[in-house]
Structure formats: structure tokens, C-alpha cells
């Protein structure tokens, strides 16, 4: 019986090591030029699919566990008007939200930015309208939750 327990613990340890090495490898490769291109394309497509507007990230400078730095970023409203533009943005990742399966940023820094404050016909601001949900998504189909925290 003791031999079976030792064998189980050894197998479990190897599995944990393999998963840990795989995660470390993915994180290492995300912060390479090829990883930056992948993150840029994935973010542009995934975020644009979730919001009414369109996100355009020109370049990813750094991807890490703690932060993401991007450059030449533009956000367009649902009518194609550029409502936010920035030369550089640094997003600090909320790791505790990530454990719940949510992508949340504890704070963001923006350099040389422009925010267009115009009202839509219904009275909301254009940049807030760009962040509104594109199409109502059933709760069971959403695999990523984005939270815009004004604090």
C-alpha cells in the first residue's frame, strides 16, 4: 500500500512539474517578438469582438505576469470615429482576478493620449459607447470577462 502512495505522489509531482514548465515556457515566449505579434493580433480580435467599437493596437512592447505595455493604440466607436488614441499604454494586471478567470487591470497609465468627448444621439459619450457590448452574449458562452473599473 505504501508503495502505491509513493508512486501516486511521484506521478503527481511530475505532472505538476510538467504543467509548471509548460506555463513558464508560454509566458517566456509571449515576451518575444513572435509572442508580441500573437498577443497584438489576439487582443485586437478578441476585444473588438466583445465591444461595440474597434480596438487597434499597433505594437506590443512587453507581456508579463504583472503588466502589459502597448504602443500606438486607437479605439474607434461603432461608427468608425477615433475616440481614444495613445502613444503608449501600460496596464497593470490584477492577478487575483485572474485566478477567478477574469481579465482585470488594477490600473493603467497612458502617455500622449487623446480622448474625444462627444455625445452620441442618445446622450452617452462616444468613448463609453465604444466600450459597450457589441451583441448580447448568453452567460454560458462568455469565457472572458472584461471589467472597466473607473477607480
Short mmCIF file of N, CA and C in Angstrom, two decimals:
data_model
loop_
_atom_site.label_atom_id
_atom_site.label_comp_id
_atom_site.label_asym_id
_atom_site.label_seq_id
_atom_site.Cartn_x
_atom_site.Cartn_y
_atom_site.Cartn_z
N UNK A 1 0.82 -1.19 0.00
CA UNK A 1 0.00 0.00 0.00
C UNK A 1 0.86 1.26 0.00
N UNK A 2 1.93 1.24 0.82
CA UNK A 2 2.83 2.38 0.91
C UNK A 2 3.49 2.64 -0.45
N UNK A 3 3.80 1.60 -1.16
CA UNK A 3 4.44 1.73 -2.47
C UNK A 3 3.50 2.43 -3.46
N UNK A 4 2.20 2.13 -3.39
CA UNK A 4 1.24 2.77 -4.27
C UNK A 4 1.12 4.26 -3.96
N UNK A 5 1.16 4.61 -2.69
CA UNK A 5 1.09 6.03 -2.30
C UNK A 5 2.31 6.77 -2.80
N UNK A 6 3.48 6.19 -2.65
CA UNK A 6 4.72 6.82 -3.12
C UNK A 6 4.68 6.98 -4.64
N UNK A 7 4.20 5.97 -5.35
CA UNK A 7 4.08 6.04 -6.81
C UNK A 7 3.10 7.15 -7.21
N UNK A 8 1.98 7.25 -6.51
CA UNK A 8 1.00 8.29 -6.80
C UNK A 8 1.60 9.68 -6.57
N UNK A 9 2.32 9.86 -5.49
CA UNK A 9 2.95 11.16 -5.19
C UNK A 9 3.99 11.50 -6.25
N UNK A 10 4.78 10.53 -6.69
CA UNK A 10 5.78 10.76 -7.74
C UNK A 10 5.12 11.18 -9.06
N UNK A 11 4.07 10.49 -9.44
CA UNK A 11 3.36 10.83 -10.67
C UNK A 11 2.75 12.22 -10.57
N UNK A 12 2.16 12.54 -9.43
CA UNK A 12 1.57 13.85 -9.21
C UNK A 12 2.65 14.95 -9.27
N UNK A 13 3.81 14.69 -8.68
CA UNK A 13 4.90 15.66 -8.71
C UNK A 13 5.38 15.90 -10.14
N UNK A 14 5.50 14.86 -10.93
CA UNK A 14 5.92 15.02 -12.33
C UNK A 14 4.89 15.79 -13.14
N UNK A 15 3.61 15.52 -12.88
CA UNK A 15 2.55 16.26 -13.57
C UNK A 15 2.58 17.76 -13.20
N UNK A 16 2.75 18.06 -11.95
CA UNK A 16 2.83 19.46 -11.51
C UNK A 16 4.04 20.13 -12.13
N UNK A 17 5.17 19.44 -12.17
CA UNK A 17 6.38 19.99 -12.78
C UNK A 17 6.16 20.23 -14.28
N UNK A 18 5.54 19.28 -14.97
CA UNK A 18 5.30 19.44 -16.41
C UNK A 18 4.37 20.62 -16.69
N UNK A 19 3.31 20.76 -15.93
CA UNK A 19 2.40 21.88 -16.12
C UNK A 19 3.10 23.20 -15.81
N UNK A 20 3.88 23.22 -14.74
CA UNK A 20 4.63 24.43 -14.39
C UNK A 20 5.62 24.83 -15.46
N UNK A 21 6.32 23.87 -16.02
CA UNK A 21 7.27 24.17 -17.10
C UNK A 21 6.56 24.64 -18.36
N UNK A 22 5.40 24.05 -18.65
CA UNK A 22 4.63 24.49 -19.81
C UNK A 22 4.18 25.94 -19.65
N UNK A 23 3.64 26.28 -18.49
CA UNK A 23 3.20 27.66 -18.23
C UNK A 23 4.38 28.62 -18.31
N UNK A 24 5.51 28.26 -17.73
CA UNK A 24 6.70 29.11 -17.79
C UNK A 24 7.16 29.30 -19.23
N UNK A 25 7.11 28.25 -20.03
CA UNK A 25 7.50 28.35 -21.43
C UNK A 25 6.58 29.29 -22.21
N UNK A 26 5.27 29.17 -21.98
CA UNK A 26 4.31 30.05 -22.66
C UNK A 26 4.57 31.50 -22.27
N UNK A 27 4.74 31.75 -20.98
CA UNK A 27 4.99 33.12 -20.52
C UNK A 27 6.29 33.67 -21.08
N UNK A 28 7.32 32.84 -21.16
CA UNK A 28 8.60 33.28 -21.71
C UNK A 28 8.43 33.64 -23.19
N UNK A 29 7.74 32.80 -23.94
CA UNK A 29 7.60 33.03 -25.37
C UNK A 29 6.64 34.18 -25.70
N UNK A 30 5.73 34.52 -24.80
CA UNK A 30 4.85 35.66 -25.05
C UNK A 30 5.63 36.97 -25.05
N UNK A 31 6.76 37.01 -24.34
CA UNK A 31 7.56 38.23 -24.30
C UNK A 31 8.70 38.19 -25.31
N UNK A 32 8.45 37.60 -26.45
CA UNK A 32 9.40 37.61 -27.57
C UNK A 32 8.71 38.33 -28.74
N UNK A 33 9.45 38.71 -29.78
CA UNK A 33 8.80 39.39 -30.92
C UNK A 33 7.63 38.60 -31.53
N UNK A 34 7.79 37.29 -31.64
CA UNK A 34 6.69 36.48 -32.19
C UNK A 34 5.51 36.47 -31.23
N UNK A 35 5.78 36.35 -29.94
CA UNK A 35 4.73 36.39 -28.94
C UNK A 35 4.02 37.73 -28.91
N UNK A 36 4.78 38.81 -29.09
CA UNK A 36 4.18 40.15 -29.13
C UNK A 36 3.20 40.27 -30.30
N UNK A 37 3.59 39.75 -31.46
CA UNK A 37 2.69 39.80 -32.62
C UNK A 37 1.42 39.00 -32.34
N UNK A 38 1.57 37.83 -31.73
CA UNK A 38 0.41 37.00 -31.42
C UNK A 38 -0.51 37.71 -30.43
N UNK A 39 0.06 38.29 -29.37
CA UNK A 39 -0.75 38.99 -28.37
C UNK A 39 -1.47 40.18 -29.00
N UNK A 40 -0.78 40.91 -29.87
CA UNK A 40 -1.39 42.07 -30.54
C UNK A 40 -2.58 41.63 -31.39
N UNK A 41 -2.39 40.61 -32.21
CA UNK A 41 -3.48 40.12 -33.06
C UNK A 41 -4.63 39.56 -32.23
N UNK A 42 -4.30 38.77 -31.22
CA UNK A 42 -5.34 38.18 -30.38
C UNK A 42 -6.12 39.25 -29.63
N UNK A 43 -5.43 40.25 -29.07
CA UNK A 43 -6.12 41.31 -28.34
C UNK A 43 -7.00 42.13 -29.28
N UNK A 44 -6.48 42.47 -30.44
CA UNK A 44 -7.28 43.24 -31.40
C UNK A 44 -8.55 42.49 -31.77
N UNK A 45 -8.43 41.22 -32.04
CA UNK A 45 -9.60 40.42 -32.47
C UNK A 45 -10.55 40.16 -31.31
N UNK A 46 -10.02 39.68 -30.17
CA UNK A 46 -10.89 39.31 -29.06
C UNK A 46 -11.61 40.51 -28.46
N UNK A 47 -10.90 41.61 -28.24
CA UNK A 47 -11.55 42.79 -27.65
C UNK A 47 -12.55 43.39 -28.62
N UNK A 48 -12.19 43.48 -29.89
CA UNK A 48 -13.11 44.03 -30.89
C UNK A 48 -14.38 43.19 -31.00
N UNK A 49 -14.26 41.88 -30.82
CA UNK A 49 -15.45 41.02 -30.85
C UNK A 49 -16.36 41.25 -29.65
N UNK A 50 -15.81 41.76 -28.55
CA UNK A 50 -16.61 41.93 -27.34
C UNK A 50 -17.24 43.31 -27.20
N UNK A 51 -16.71 44.31 -27.88
CA UNK A 51 -17.19 45.68 -27.70
C UNK A 51 -17.86 46.19 -28.98
N UNK A 52 -18.61 47.27 -28.83
CA UNK A 52 -19.29 47.85 -30.00
C UNK A 52 -18.31 48.55 -30.92
N UNK A 53 -17.22 49.08 -30.35
CA UNK A 53 -16.22 49.78 -31.15
C UNK A 53 -15.18 48.83 -31.70
N UNK A 54 -14.02 49.40 -32.06
CA UNK A 54 -12.92 48.58 -32.60
C UNK A 54 -11.63 49.02 -31.95
N UNK A 55 -10.85 48.06 -31.46
CA UNK A 55 -9.54 48.32 -30.86
C UNK A 55 -8.46 48.06 -31.89
N UNK A 56 -7.48 48.96 -31.94
CA UNK A 56 -6.35 48.80 -32.85
C UNK A 56 -5.06 49.04 -32.08
N UNK A 57 -4.37 47.95 -31.73
CA UNK A 57 -3.08 48.04 -31.05
C UNK A 57 -2.01 47.93 -32.12
N UNK A 58 -1.16 48.94 -32.20
CA UNK A 58 -0.12 48.95 -33.22
C UNK A 58 1.07 48.07 -32.89
N UNK A 59 1.47 48.07 -31.59
CA UNK A 59 2.67 47.32 -31.21
C UNK A 59 2.56 46.91 -29.74
N UNK A 60 3.04 45.72 -29.42
CA UNK A 60 3.15 45.26 -28.04
C UNK A 60 4.62 45.31 -27.67
N UNK A 61 4.94 46.02 -26.59
CA UNK A 61 6.33 46.17 -26.16
C UNK A 61 6.74 45.16 -25.09
N UNK A 62 5.80 44.77 -24.23
CA UNK A 62 6.14 43.85 -23.14
C UNK A 62 4.89 43.11 -22.69
N UNK A 63 5.04 41.81 -22.44
CA UNK A 63 3.97 40.99 -21.87
C UNK A 63 4.56 40.24 -20.70
N UNK A 64 4.01 40.44 -19.53
CA UNK A 64 4.50 39.76 -18.34
C UNK A 64 3.35 39.36 -17.44
N UNK A 65 3.67 38.72 -16.33
CA UNK A 65 2.65 38.34 -15.37
C UNK A 65 2.06 39.55 -14.67
N UNK A 66 2.86 40.61 -14.56
CA UNK A 66 2.43 41.77 -13.80
C UNK A 66 1.89 42.92 -14.65
N UNK A 67 2.35 43.04 -15.89
CA UNK A 67 1.92 44.17 -16.71
C UNK A 67 2.03 43.87 -18.20
N UNK A 68 1.32 44.69 -18.96
CA UNK A 68 1.38 44.65 -20.42
C UNK A 68 1.63 46.08 -20.88
N UNK A 69 2.60 46.28 -21.78
CA UNK A 69 2.87 47.60 -22.33
C UNK A 69 2.65 47.55 -23.84
N UNK A 70 1.80 48.46 -24.33
CA UNK A 70 1.48 48.52 -25.75
C UNK A 70 1.72 49.93 -26.26
N UNK A 71 1.85 50.06 -27.58
CA UNK A 71 2.10 51.37 -28.19
C UNK A 71 1.21 51.56 -29.41
N UNK A 72 0.99 52.83 -29.74
CA UNK A 72 0.20 53.22 -30.91
C UNK A 72 -1.18 52.56 -30.87
N UNK A 73 -1.94 52.91 -29.84
CA UNK A 73 -3.24 52.31 -29.60
C UNK A 73 -4.35 53.29 -29.97
N UNK A 74 -5.36 52.79 -30.66
CA UNK A 74 -6.53 53.60 -31.02
C UNK A 74 -7.78 52.79 -30.73
N UNK A 75 -8.82 53.50 -30.28
CA UNK A 75 -10.13 52.89 -30.08
C UNK A 75 -11.13 53.70 -30.90
N UNK A 76 -11.92 53.00 -31.69
CA UNK A 76 -12.91 53.62 -32.56
C UNK A 76 -14.30 53.28 -32.04
N UNK A 77 -15.24 54.22 -32.16
CA UNK A 77 -16.60 53.92 -31.74
C UNK A 77 -17.30 53.08 -32.81
N UNK A 78 -18.56 52.77 -32.59
CA UNK A 78 -19.30 51.88 -33.50
C UNK A 78 -19.47 52.48 -34.89
N UNK A 79 -19.26 53.81 -35.03
CA UNK A 79 -19.40 54.47 -36.34
C UNK A 79 -18.05 54.67 -37.03
N UNK A 80 -16.97 54.20 -36.40
CA UNK A 80 -15.65 54.30 -37.02
C UNK A 80 -14.89 55.57 -36.68
N UNK A 81 -15.39 56.37 -35.75
CA UNK A 81 -14.71 57.60 -35.34
C UNK A 81 -13.70 57.28 -34.24
N UNK A 82 -12.48 57.78 -34.39
CA UNK A 82 -11.45 57.53 -33.38
C UNK A 82 -11.80 58.32 -32.12
N UNK A 83 -11.99 57.62 -30.99
CA UNK A 83 -12.39 58.28 -29.75
C UNK A 83 -11.29 58.27 -28.70
N UNK A 84 -10.36 57.35 -28.78
CA UNK A 84 -9.21 57.33 -27.88
C UNK A 84 -7.97 56.98 -28.71
N UNK A 85 -6.89 57.71 -28.44
CA UNK A 85 -5.62 57.43 -29.10
C UNK A 85 -4.51 57.64 -28.07
N UNK A 86 -3.50 56.78 -28.08
CA UNK A 86 -2.38 56.91 -27.15
C UNK A 86 -1.11 56.42 -27.81
N UNK A 87 -0.01 57.12 -27.50
CA UNK A 87 1.28 56.66 -27.98
C UNK A 87 1.72 55.41 -27.23
N UNK A 88 1.46 55.38 -25.90
CA UNK A 88 1.89 54.26 -25.08
C UNK A 88 0.90 54.04 -23.95
N UNK A 89 0.62 52.78 -23.64
CA UNK A 89 -0.25 52.42 -22.52
C UNK A 89 0.41 51.30 -21.73
N UNK A 90 0.40 51.44 -20.40
CA UNK A 90 0.88 50.37 -19.51
C UNK A 90 -0.31 49.92 -18.68
N UNK A 91 -0.63 48.63 -18.74
CA UNK A 91 -1.74 48.05 -17.99
C UNK A 91 -1.18 47.12 -16.93
N UNK A 92 -1.52 47.37 -15.66
CA UNK A 92 -1.07 46.51 -14.57
C UNK A 92 -2.16 45.47 -14.32
N UNK A 93 -1.77 44.21 -14.39
CA UNK A 93 -2.71 43.10 -14.32
C UNK A 93 -3.07 42.79 -12.87
N UNK A 94 -4.36 42.60 -12.61
CA UNK A 94 -4.85 42.19 -11.30
C UNK A 94 -4.78 40.66 -11.24
N UNK A 95 -3.75 40.15 -10.56
CA UNK A 95 -3.52 38.70 -10.54
C UNK A 95 -4.64 37.95 -9.81
N UNK A 96 -5.21 38.54 -8.78
CA UNK A 96 -6.27 37.86 -8.02
C UNK A 96 -7.51 37.65 -8.89
N UNK A 97 -7.82 38.60 -9.76
CA UNK A 97 -8.96 38.43 -10.66
C UNK A 97 -8.66 37.33 -11.67
N UNK A 98 -7.40 37.19 -12.06
CA UNK A 98 -7.02 36.14 -13.00
C UNK A 98 -7.26 34.76 -12.44
N UNK A 99 -7.13 34.62 -11.13
CA UNK A 99 -7.41 33.32 -10.51
C UNK A 99 -8.89 32.97 -10.60
N UNK A 100 -9.75 33.99 -10.75
CA UNK A 100 -11.19 33.76 -10.93
C UNK A 100 -11.57 33.65 -12.39
N UNK A 101 -10.59 33.68 -13.31
CA UNK A 101 -10.87 33.58 -14.73
C UNK A 101 -11.29 34.89 -15.36
N UNK A 102 -10.96 36.02 -14.71
CA UNK A 102 -11.32 37.33 -15.22
C UNK A 102 -10.05 38.09 -15.59
N UNK A 103 -10.13 38.85 -16.66
CA UNK A 103 -9.03 39.73 -17.04
C UNK A 103 -9.38 41.12 -16.54
N UNK A 104 -8.64 41.57 -15.52
CA UNK A 104 -8.91 42.87 -14.92
C UNK A 104 -7.57 43.57 -14.72
N UNK A 105 -7.58 44.87 -14.90
CA UNK A 105 -6.37 45.66 -14.71
C UNK A 105 -6.56 46.53 -13.48
N UNK A 106 -5.59 46.49 -12.55
CA UNK A 106 -5.71 47.28 -11.33
C UNK A 106 -5.54 48.76 -11.62
N UNK A 107 -4.68 49.09 -12.56
CA UNK A 107 -4.59 50.48 -13.03
C UNK A 107 -3.87 50.53 -14.37
N UNK A 108 -4.03 51.66 -15.03
CA UNK A 108 -3.43 51.85 -16.35
C UNK A 108 -2.78 53.22 -16.40
N UNK A 109 -1.70 53.32 -17.16
CA UNK A 109 -1.03 54.61 -17.40
C UNK A 109 -1.03 54.84 -18.90
N UNK A 110 -1.29 56.08 -19.29
CA UNK A 110 -1.41 56.44 -20.70
C UNK A 110 -0.50 57.64 -20.97
N UNK A 111 0.30 57.56 -22.04
CA UNK A 111 1.20 58.65 -22.41
C UNK A 111 0.78 59.24 -23.75
N UNK A 112 0.78 60.55 -23.81
CA UNK A 112 0.47 61.28 -25.04
C UNK A 112 -0.84 60.79 -25.64
N UNK A 113 -1.88 60.90 -24.84
CA UNK A 113 -3.17 60.39 -25.27
C UNK A 113 -4.15 61.49 -25.66
N UNK A 114 -5.18 61.06 -26.35
CA UNK A 114 -6.26 61.94 -26.77
C UNK A 114 -7.57 61.20 -26.52
N UNK A 115 -8.51 61.89 -25.87
CA UNK A 115 -9.82 61.34 -25.60
C UNK A 115 -10.85 62.28 -26.20
N UNK A 116 -11.68 61.76 -27.06
CA UNK A 116 -12.68 62.57 -27.75
C UNK A 116 -13.98 62.51 -26.94
N UNK A 117 -14.39 63.64 -26.40
CA UNK A 117 -15.59 63.70 -25.57
C UNK A 117 -16.72 64.32 -26.38
N UNK A 118 -17.45 63.49 -27.06
CA UNK A 118 -18.62 63.92 -27.82
C UNK A 118 -19.79 63.06 -27.42
N UNK A 119 -20.97 63.62 -27.54
CA UNK A 119 -22.18 62.88 -27.19
C UNK A 119 -22.73 62.15 -28.40
N UNK A 120 -23.25 60.97 -28.15
CA UNK A 120 -23.97 60.22 -29.18
C UNK A 120 -25.40 60.75 -29.24
N UNK A 121 -26.17 60.41 -30.27
CA UNK A 121 -27.57 60.87 -30.34
C UNK A 121 -28.41 60.51 -29.12
N UNK A 122 -28.07 59.39 -28.44
CA UNK A 122 -28.85 59.02 -27.26
C UNK A 122 -28.34 59.66 -25.97
N UNK A 123 -27.28 60.49 -26.06
CA UNK A 123 -26.81 61.26 -24.91
C UNK A 123 -25.61 60.69 -24.18
N UNK A 124 -25.14 59.49 -24.52
CA UNK A 124 -23.94 58.95 -23.87
C UNK A 124 -22.70 59.47 -24.58
N UNK A 125 -21.55 59.31 -23.93
CA UNK A 125 -20.30 59.75 -24.53
C UNK A 125 -19.80 58.71 -25.53
N UNK A 126 -19.16 59.18 -26.61
CA UNK A 126 -18.75 58.27 -27.68
C UNK A 126 -17.73 57.24 -27.20
N UNK A 127 -16.80 57.65 -26.31
CA UNK A 127 -15.80 56.66 -25.90
C UNK A 127 -16.41 55.60 -24.99
N UNK A 128 -17.43 55.95 -24.21
CA UNK A 128 -18.12 54.94 -23.40
C UNK A 128 -18.96 54.03 -24.29
N UNK A 129 -19.54 54.60 -25.33
CA UNK A 129 -20.33 53.81 -26.28
C UNK A 129 -19.44 52.77 -26.98
N UNK A 130 -18.18 53.14 -27.23
CA UNK A 130 -17.26 52.20 -27.89
C UNK A 130 -17.02 50.97 -27.02
N UNK A 131 -17.07 51.13 -25.68
CA UNK A 131 -16.85 50.01 -24.77
C UNK A 131 -18.12 49.20 -24.50
N UNK A 132 -19.27 49.66 -24.97
CA UNK A 132 -20.49 48.91 -24.71
C UNK A 132 -20.45 47.57 -25.44
N UNK A 133 -21.28 46.67 -24.98
CA UNK A 133 -21.27 45.32 -25.53
C UNK A 133 -21.79 45.31 -26.97
N UNK A 134 -21.08 44.59 -27.82
CA UNK A 134 -21.44 44.51 -29.24
C UNK A 134 -22.80 43.85 -29.42
N UNK A 135 -22.93 42.65 -28.94
CA UNK A 135 -24.16 41.88 -29.05
C UNK A 135 -24.36 41.20 -27.71
N UNK A 136 -25.60 41.10 -27.28
CA UNK A 136 -25.87 40.40 -26.04
C UNK A 136 -25.33 38.97 -26.14
N UNK A 137 -24.48 38.59 -25.20
CA UNK A 137 -23.88 37.27 -25.19
C UNK A 137 -24.50 36.44 -24.08
N UNK A 138 -24.99 35.24 -24.39
CA UNK A 138 -25.53 34.40 -23.32
C UNK A 138 -24.44 34.11 -22.28
N UNK A 139 -24.77 34.08 -21.00
CA UNK A 139 -23.76 33.89 -19.96
C UNK A 139 -22.91 32.64 -20.13
N UNK A 140 -23.47 31.57 -20.68
CA UNK A 140 -22.71 30.33 -20.81
C UNK A 140 -21.71 30.37 -21.97
N UNK A 141 -21.75 31.38 -22.84
CA UNK A 141 -20.84 31.46 -23.98
C UNK A 141 -19.65 32.37 -23.71
N UNK A 142 -19.71 33.19 -22.68
CA UNK A 142 -18.64 34.14 -22.40
C UNK A 142 -17.53 33.44 -21.62
N UNK A 143 -16.34 33.39 -22.17
CA UNK A 143 -15.23 32.74 -21.49
C UNK A 143 -14.22 33.74 -20.94
N UNK A 144 -14.38 35.00 -21.27
CA UNK A 144 -13.52 36.05 -20.73
C UNK A 144 -14.42 37.18 -20.25
N UNK A 145 -14.15 37.69 -19.06
CA UNK A 145 -14.93 38.80 -18.54
C UNK A 145 -14.03 40.01 -18.40
N UNK A 146 -14.37 41.10 -19.09
CA UNK A 146 -13.64 42.35 -19.00
C UNK A 146 -14.40 43.27 -18.07
N UNK A 147 -13.67 43.89 -17.15
CA UNK A 147 -14.30 44.81 -16.20
C UNK A 147 -13.61 46.14 -16.31
N UNK A 148 -14.39 47.19 -16.60
CA UNK A 148 -13.87 48.55 -16.67
C UNK A 148 -14.19 49.20 -15.34
N UNK A 149 -13.14 49.43 -14.52
CA UNK A 149 -13.31 49.97 -13.19
C UNK A 149 -12.89 51.43 -13.21
N UNK A 150 -13.81 52.38 -12.96
CA UNK A 150 -13.47 53.79 -13.06
C UNK A 150 -12.58 54.29 -11.94
N UNK A 151 -12.30 53.50 -10.91
CA UNK A 151 -11.45 53.96 -9.79
C UNK A 151 -10.05 54.01 -10.22
#
